[in-house]
Short mmCIF file of C-alpha atoms and ligand atoms in Angstrom, two decimals:
data_model
loop_
_atom_site.label_atom_id
_atom_site.label_comp_id
_atom_site.label_asym_id
_atom_site.label_seq_id
_atom_site.Cartn_x
_atom_site.Cartn_y
_atom_site.Cartn_z
CA UNK A 1 0.29 0.09 -0.18
CA UNK A 2 1.55 3.51 -0.76
CA UNK A 3 1.64 6.15 1.36
CA UNK A 4 0.39 9.28 -0.40
CA UNK A 5 1.34 11.61 2.37
CA UNK A 6 4.75 10.01 2.29
CA UNK A 7 4.72 10.89 -1.62
CA UNK A 8 3.47 14.55 -1.90
CA UNK A 9 5.34 17.62 -1.63
CA UNK A 10 5.39 18.80 1.78
CA UNK A 11 4.23 22.41 1.22
CA UNK A 12 1.49 21.22 -1.03
CA UNK A 13 0.24 18.58 1.77
CA UNK A 14 0.75 21.53 3.78
CA UNK A 15 -1.17 24.44 2.55
CA UNK A 16 -4.54 25.42 2.07
CA UNK A 17 -5.82 25.48 -0.64
CA UNK A 18 -7.59 28.40 -2.90
CA UNK A 19 -11.39 28.37 -2.74
CA UNK A 20 -12.88 30.76 -5.65
CA UNK A 21 -16.00 31.95 -5.77
CA UNK A 22 -17.63 29.19 -7.74
CA UNK A 23 -16.36 26.26 -5.36
CA UNK A 24 -17.78 27.77 -2.58
CA UNK A 25 -21.52 28.01 -3.19
CA UNK A 26 -23.44 24.92 -4.49
CA UNK A 27 -26.79 25.65 -4.11
CA UNK A 28 -29.38 27.60 -6.67
CA UNK A 29 -29.60 31.05 -6.54
CA UNK A 30 -30.60 33.66 -9.45
CA UNK A 31 -28.21 36.84 -8.38
CA UNK A 32 -24.35 35.59 -8.52
CA UNK A 33 -23.20 38.96 -6.95
CA UNK A 34 -19.76 36.56 -5.75
CA UNK A 35 -17.22 36.67 -8.36
CA UNK A 36 -16.38 39.88 -9.52
CA UNK A 37 -17.88 39.13 -13.40
CA UNK A 38 -19.60 41.45 -15.95
CA UNK A 39 -23.62 40.75 -14.94
CA UNK A 40 -24.70 41.60 -18.90
CA UNK A 41 -24.52 37.75 -20.42
CA UNK A 42 -22.45 37.43 -23.43
CA UNK A 43 -22.50 33.58 -22.91
CA UNK A 44 -18.88 34.19 -21.56
CA UNK A 45 -19.26 36.26 -18.85
CA UNK A 46 -19.37 33.62 -15.73
CA UNK A 47 -16.55 31.62 -14.52
CA UNK A 48 -16.69 28.03 -15.84
CA UNK A 49 -17.39 24.90 -13.52
CA UNK A 50 -14.56 25.09 -11.73
CA UNK A 51 -14.59 20.96 -11.30
CA UNK A 52 -16.06 20.34 -14.90
CA UNK A 53 -18.94 17.97 -13.27
CA UNK A 54 -21.10 17.47 -16.40
CA UNK A 55 -18.00 16.50 -18.63
CA UNK A 56 -16.82 14.42 -15.54
CA UNK A 57 -20.14 12.69 -15.59
CA UNK A 58 -19.89 12.19 -19.18
CA UNK A 59 -16.42 10.94 -19.74
CA UNK A 60 -17.31 8.57 -16.37
CA UNK A 61 -20.12 6.49 -18.36
CA UNK A 62 -17.88 6.41 -21.37
CA UNK A 63 -15.27 5.15 -19.40
CA UNK A 64 -16.75 3.30 -16.53
CA UNK A 65 -14.65 5.29 -13.88
CA UNK A 66 -16.45 7.34 -11.19
CA UNK A 67 -16.01 10.92 -11.52
CA UNK A 68 -14.07 11.13 -8.02
CA UNK A 69 -11.23 9.09 -9.61
CA UNK A 70 -11.31 12.43 -12.92
CA UNK A 71 -9.44 14.96 -13.34
CA UNK A 72 -9.47 17.22 -16.30
CA UNK A 73 -7.06 19.56 -17.44
CA UNK A 74 -5.64 21.56 -20.51
CA UNK A 75 -4.29 18.90 -22.13
CA UNK A 76 -2.80 16.02 -20.78
CA UNK A 77 0.29 18.07 -20.99
CA UNK A 78 -1.12 20.24 -17.71
CA UNK A 79 -1.83 16.72 -15.83
CA UNK A 80 2.25 15.77 -16.63
CA UNK A 81 3.23 18.99 -15.45
CA UNK A 82 0.73 18.71 -12.11
CA UNK A 83 2.46 15.57 -11.15
CA UNK A 84 5.98 17.14 -10.82
CA UNK A 85 4.64 20.10 -8.95
CA UNK A 86 2.35 17.88 -6.51
CA UNK A 87 4.61 14.69 -5.91
CA UNK A 88 8.57 16.09 -6.69
CA UNK A 89 10.35 18.17 -4.49
CA UNK A 90 12.92 20.64 -6.24
CA UNK A 91 16.34 20.08 -5.96
CA UNK A 92 15.84 16.68 -4.52
CA UNK A 93 13.60 13.95 -5.80
CA UNK A 94 13.81 12.18 -9.22
CA UNK A 95 12.06 11.01 -11.79
CA UNK A 96 11.94 7.79 -13.94
CA UNK A 97 11.34 8.22 -17.68
CA UNK A 98 11.96 5.40 -20.98
CA UNK A 99 13.68 6.32 -23.46
CA UNK A 100 12.88 6.97 -25.95
CA UNK A 101 9.98 8.38 -25.37
CA UNK A 102 7.20 11.86 -25.32
CA UNK A 103 9.62 14.69 -24.84
CA UNK A 104 7.41 16.46 -22.26
CA UNK A 105 8.21 14.44 -19.39
CA UNK A 106 11.84 15.38 -19.03
CA UNK A 107 11.18 18.98 -19.83
CA UNK A 108 8.25 19.37 -16.67
CA UNK A 109 11.35 17.60 -14.98
CA UNK A 110 13.99 20.13 -16.00
CA UNK A 111 11.34 23.09 -15.29
CA UNK A 112 10.57 21.57 -12.21
CA UNK A 113 14.29 20.60 -11.33
CA UNK A 114 13.66 17.51 -10.68
CA UNK A 115 16.41 14.67 -11.79
CA UNK A 116 15.66 12.58 -14.64
CA UNK A 117 16.72 8.81 -14.35
CA UNK A 118 16.11 7.96 -17.98
CA UNK A 119 15.98 3.86 -18.87
CA UNK A 120 17.15 3.08 -22.11
CA UNK A 121 14.17 0.49 -24.04
CA UNK A 122 15.75 -2.40 -25.33
CA UNK A 123 16.10 -3.44 -28.81
CA UNK A 124 12.73 -4.06 -29.71
CA UNK A 125 11.75 -0.92 -28.03
CA UNK A 126 9.94 -3.12 -25.57
CA UNK A 127 10.15 -2.34 -21.34
CA UNK A 128 12.49 -4.12 -18.66
CA UNK A 129 11.09 -4.03 -15.64
CA UNK A 130 13.68 -5.21 -13.44
CA UNK A 131 16.04 -2.10 -14.71
CA UNK A 132 13.39 -0.07 -13.47
CA UNK A 133 12.75 -1.28 -10.38
CA UNK A 134 16.33 -1.21 -9.72
CA UNK A 135 16.64 2.30 -9.93
CA UNK A 136 13.60 2.79 -6.89
CA UNK A 137 14.46 4.90 -3.70
CA UNK A 138 13.23 6.76 -1.24
CA UNK A 139 13.58 10.09 -3.85
CA UNK A 140 12.38 8.64 -6.73
CA UNK A 141 8.72 9.41 -6.39
CA UNK A 142 7.27 8.72 -9.89
CA UNK A 143 7.89 6.71 -13.21
CA UNK A 144 6.26 7.87 -16.99
CA UNK A 145 5.49 5.07 -19.02
CA UNK A 146 4.26 5.51 -22.37
CA UNK A 147 1.97 2.88 -24.10
CA UNK A 148 1.81 2.90 -27.38
CA UNK A 149 5.20 4.88 -27.03
CA UNK A 150 5.60 8.17 -29.19
CA UNK A 151 7.61 8.09 -31.04
CA UNK A 152 8.30 4.54 -31.49
CA UNK A 153 4.83 3.34 -32.05
CA UNK A 154 4.91 0.04 -29.81
CA UNK A 155 3.00 -1.04 -27.18
CA UNK A 156 4.83 -1.73 -24.01
CA UNK A 157 4.63 -5.51 -22.76
CA UNK A 158 1.35 -5.73 -20.06
CA UNK A 159 3.37 -7.90 -17.99
CA UNK A 160 6.66 -5.95 -17.62
CA UNK A 161 3.94 -2.69 -16.57
CA UNK A 162 2.13 -4.96 -14.08
CA UNK A 163 5.46 -5.92 -12.32
CA UNK A 164 6.36 -2.30 -12.10
CA UNK A 165 2.62 -1.93 -10.68
CA UNK A 166 3.12 -4.43 -8.30
CA UNK A 167 6.71 -3.54 -7.04
CA UNK A 168 8.04 0.21 -7.57
CA UNK A 169 7.33 2.12 -4.23
CA UNK A 170 6.19 5.45 -6.44
CA UNK A 171 3.31 6.32 -8.89
CA UNK A 172 3.51 4.67 -12.21
CA UNK A 173 2.20 7.07 -14.87
CA UNK A 174 0.89 5.20 -17.95
CA UNK A 175 0.41 8.12 -20.78
CA UNK A 176 -2.28 6.03 -22.93
CA UNK A 177 -2.48 8.94 -25.12
CA UNK A 178 -2.78 6.77 -28.60
CA UNK A 179 -5.03 4.04 -26.63
CA UNK A 180 -7.49 4.58 -29.10
CA UNK A 181 -5.55 3.06 -31.75
CA UNK A 182 -4.18 0.31 -30.01
CA UNK A 183 -5.01 -3.32 -30.30
CA UNK A 184 -3.78 -3.47 -26.44
CA UNK A 185 -6.59 -2.74 -23.41
CA UNK A 186 -6.16 0.38 -21.54
CA UNK A 187 -5.00 -0.05 -17.89
CA UNK A 188 -8.02 2.27 -16.59
CA UNK A 189 -9.60 -1.32 -15.82
CA UNK A 190 -6.59 -1.78 -13.54
CA UNK A 191 -7.19 1.51 -10.88
CA UNK A 192 -8.84 -0.41 -8.15
CA UNK A 193 -6.08 -2.92 -8.04
CA UNK A 194 -3.18 -0.18 -8.39
CA UNK A 195 -3.62 2.55 -5.77
CA UNK A 196 -0.46 3.95 -7.07
CA UNK A 197 -1.50 4.39 -11.23
CA UNK A 198 -2.54 7.24 -12.74
CA UNK A 199 -3.85 6.79 -16.06
CA UNK A 200 -3.18 9.59 -19.03
CA UNK A 201 -5.55 10.14 -21.90
CA UNK A 202 -6.67 12.71 -24.42
CA UNK A 203 -9.06 14.33 -26.97
CA UNK A 204 -6.08 15.59 -29.02
CA UNK A 205 -5.67 12.01 -31.25
CA UNK A 206 -8.54 10.18 -32.04
CA UNK A 207 -11.41 12.28 -30.49
CA UNK A 208 -9.85 14.69 -33.14
CA UNK A 209 -10.10 17.65 -30.71
CA UNK A 210 -6.21 18.54 -30.48
CA UNK A 211 -7.60 22.62 -30.62
CA UNK A 212 -10.10 22.06 -27.50
CA UNK A 213 -7.10 21.22 -24.89
CA UNK A 214 -8.42 18.70 -22.84
CA UNK A 215 -6.39 16.30 -21.25
CA UNK A 216 -7.76 13.29 -18.99
CA UNK A 217 -5.86 11.92 -15.86
CA UNK A 218 -7.39 8.86 -13.80
CA UNK A 219 -6.03 7.53 -10.99
CA UNK A 220 -7.64 6.93 -7.22
CA UNK A 221 -9.76 9.87 -5.61
CA UNK A 222 -6.90 10.76 -3.63
CA UNK A 223 -4.80 11.28 -6.01
CA UNK A 224 -7.17 13.07 -8.02
CA UNK A 225 -7.35 15.35 -4.66
CA UNK A 226 -4.29 16.29 -5.03
CA UNK A 227 -4.36 17.84 -8.16
CA UNK A 228 -7.50 19.55 -7.63
CA UNK A 229 -6.14 21.34 -4.31
CA UNK A 230 -2.94 22.63 -6.87
CA UNK A 231 -4.87 23.29 -9.78
CA UNK A 232 -5.49 26.89 -11.49
CA UNK A 233 -9.13 27.63 -10.32
CA UNK A 234 -10.71 27.45 -13.53
CA UNK A 235 -8.20 25.16 -15.48
CA UNK A 236 -10.75 24.37 -18.46
CA UNK A 237 -12.63 27.23 -19.79
CA UNK A 238 -16.42 27.18 -20.75
CA UNK A 239 -15.57 27.17 -24.60
CA UNK A 240 -13.47 23.99 -23.84
CA UNK A 241 -16.18 22.15 -21.42
CA UNK A 242 -19.15 22.64 -23.79
CA UNK A 243 -16.78 21.46 -27.20
CA UNK A 244 -15.52 18.45 -25.30
CA UNK A 245 -19.34 17.20 -24.28
CA UNK A 246 -20.17 17.92 -27.87
CA UNK A 247 -17.10 15.94 -29.45
CA UNK A 248 -18.02 13.03 -26.91
CA UNK A 249 -21.37 12.82 -28.23
CA UNK A 250 -20.39 12.02 -31.63
CA UNK A 251 -18.68 8.99 -30.85
CA UNK A 252 -20.04 7.23 -33.84
CA UNK A 253 -17.81 9.30 -35.77
CA UNK A 254 -15.12 9.00 -33.40
CA UNK A 255 -15.19 4.97 -34.29
CA UNK A 256 -15.47 5.64 -38.19
CA UNK A 257 -12.64 7.87 -38.43
CA UNK A 258 -10.68 5.64 -36.25
CA UNK A 259 -11.65 2.89 -38.95
CA UNK A 260 -9.99 4.94 -41.68
CA UNK A 261 -7.07 5.72 -40.35
CA UNK A 262 -6.33 1.72 -38.89
CA UNK A 263 -7.03 0.59 -42.54
CA UNK A 264 -4.23 3.61 -43.98
CA UNK A 265 -1.88 2.73 -41.39
CA UNK A 266 -1.92 -0.87 -42.63
CA UNK A 267 -1.56 0.18 -46.23
CA UNK A 268 0.79 2.82 -45.27
CA UNK A 269 3.05 0.22 -43.49
CA UNK A 270 2.50 -2.81 -46.47
CA UNK A 271 3.58 0.06 -48.83
CA UNK A 272 6.56 1.35 -47.18
CA UNK A 273 8.52 -1.85 -46.51
CA UNK A 274 7.99 -2.80 -50.37
CA UNK A 275 9.78 -1.71 -53.05
CA UNK A 276 10.76 0.90 -54.29
CA UNK A 277 10.82 1.97 -50.47
CA UNK A 278 12.30 -1.21 -48.65
CA UNK A 279 12.63 1.10 -45.48
CA UNK A 280 12.17 -0.75 -42.32
CA UNK A 281 8.90 0.53 -40.36
CA UNK A 282 8.55 -0.53 -36.69
CA UNK A 283 5.28 -2.27 -35.53
CA UNK A 284 2.66 0.56 -34.87
CA UNK A 285 -0.27 0.52 -32.15
CA UNK A 286 -0.36 4.05 -32.59
CA UNK A 287 -1.93 6.80 -35.35
CA UNK A 288 1.78 7.04 -36.79
CA UNK A 289 4.50 4.94 -38.06
CA UNK A 290 8.67 5.25 -37.13
CA UNK A 291 9.63 4.86 -40.54
CA UNK A 292 13.76 4.44 -40.68
CA UNK A 293 14.84 5.88 -44.04
CA UNK A 294 18.58 6.10 -44.00
CA UNK A 295 19.32 9.90 -44.51
CA UNK A 296 16.55 11.02 -42.48
CA UNK A 297 18.02 15.13 -42.41
CA UNK A 298 17.80 14.52 -46.24
CA UNK A 299 14.43 13.05 -46.40
CA UNK A 300 12.76 15.64 -44.12
CA UNK A 301 14.16 18.74 -46.14
CA UNK A 302 13.64 17.10 -49.24
CA UNK A 303 9.74 16.44 -48.12
CA UNK A 304 9.17 19.57 -46.88
CA UNK A 305 10.06 21.23 -50.37
CA UNK A 306 7.32 19.39 -51.28
CA UNK A 307 5.01 20.96 -49.22
CA UNK A 308 5.02 17.81 -47.01
CA UNK A 309 5.97 18.13 -43.31
CA UNK A 310 7.13 14.63 -40.54
CA UNK A 311 8.64 14.77 -37.45
CA UNK A 312 12.15 14.21 -37.76
CA UNK A 313 13.55 11.62 -35.22
CA UNK A 314 17.21 11.85 -36.45
CA UNK A 315 18.66 12.88 -33.22
CA UNK A 316 16.24 11.10 -30.54
CA UNK A 317 18.17 7.90 -28.88
CA UNK A 318 17.82 4.81 -30.93
CA UNK A 319 16.00 6.60 -33.64
CA UNK A 320 19.12 7.54 -36.10
CA UNK A 321 17.97 7.88 -39.73
CA UNK A 322 13.98 7.76 -38.83
CA UNK A 323 11.00 9.71 -39.57
CA UNK A 324 7.57 9.72 -37.26
CA UNK A 325 5.26 10.18 -40.17
CA UNK A 326 1.35 10.35 -38.84
CA UNK A 327 -1.18 8.59 -40.64
CA UNK A 328 -3.30 11.33 -42.83
CA UNK A 329 -6.27 11.17 -44.99
CA UNK A 330 -6.12 8.67 -47.82
CA UNK A 331 -5.14 11.30 -49.91
CA UNK A 332 -2.59 12.59 -47.78
CA UNK A 333 -0.90 8.69 -47.57
CA UNK A 334 -1.25 8.89 -51.04
CA UNK A 335 1.04 12.18 -51.56
CA UNK A 336 3.25 11.31 -49.01
CA UNK A 337 3.82 7.82 -50.94
CA UNK A 338 4.59 9.68 -53.70
CA UNK A 339 7.31 12.36 -52.87
CA UNK A 340 8.91 9.28 -50.96
CA UNK A 341 9.49 7.44 -54.25
CA UNK A 342 12.09 9.83 -55.33
CA UNK A 343 13.73 11.23 -52.16
CA UNK A 344 17.35 11.65 -52.55
CA UNK A 345 19.51 9.35 -50.44
N1 LIG B 1 1.47 12.39 -24.39
C1 LIG B 1 1.96 11.91 -25.73
C2 LIG B 1 2.54 10.49 -26.12
C3 LIG B 1 1.94 12.76 -26.97
O1 LIG B 1 2.07 12.30 -28.15
C4 LIG B 1 1.07 13.98 -26.44
C5 LIG B 1 1.14 14.79 -28.02
N2 LIG B 1 2.04 14.98 -28.63
C6 LIG B 1 0.84 14.47 -25.17
C7 LIG B 1 0.82 13.26 -24.00
C8 LIG B 1 -0.04 15.90 -24.66
O2 LIG B 1 -1.59 15.76 -25.51
P1 LIG B 1 -2.05 16.74 -25.19
O3 LIG B 1 -3.02 17.50 -26.35
O4 LIG B 1 -3.27 16.28 -24.54
O5 LIG B 1 -1.90 17.71 -23.97
#
């Protein structure tokens, strides 16, 4: 059993949270003179619900997770930053992250003056739980796992993740930004079993709503309580809450787009390993492919000249020579396949 008190930053544990006007009053009223707003109704004159109850109820139904186990933020990036600010003492604590993986874990660690211990993935980009568990000590508060992993595209081995959840003394974050594209089940079903688990998801990928900026963290009500204690009072705007509700109403549309993306992913992968390309394509459980093209810098610049932007991952650990290519519309995928036929090597 984890002791949350031992994991939370001392100042955060001891502080009294800010209580906003809309936090303090919950009943029915017709005149609101409590929050120094402009009284004339413009649809935007009132502060939004600080705890986003209606949206959380919708997400709760969709995901089968209690609202008390849900935190919503300005993208999952907000949740990543909050994890450092809630649990890691600057200049003292450490965080473990896999390498290569999503860059924001390290950026947020640096921003918070928290040491990163990077654990190299093995040659097939998979996880060795023992390598992580052996780094566990009193100062290591959190490990970040990303599955499916960005930029490699693969899901991490579930048994290895469970081994870490069972044996690591701190918090285990599983970033599931790409879970909707995956053949593997989410770890949301394991929340009750593991009190040290935090699952991150987002509306930015499969749900097609990156502009809304809506990220989700799922964890025990105690961990979510810590996030709520330190978040900005009105961290998700009213337009974002409304737009998110509208997007979630249209699950059918998401499923249809997802079907096309998965079909196109397979088509792109198949084409790119065959002549005339003969590239190495890493197996993907996400909506992108990591493709070893040879001279990635040349290929990247050549594609830009054709008006096509991909992500050059040449300088990323274990990704030399690689481009990360997002699966686009069928027309866009045709365009990149055409452009890649004639890259100078
Ligand atoms: N996690 C991973 C693995 C990502 O790739 C990204 C976006 N590139 C994020 C989190 C951030 O997502 P959001 O838009 O929800 O902040």
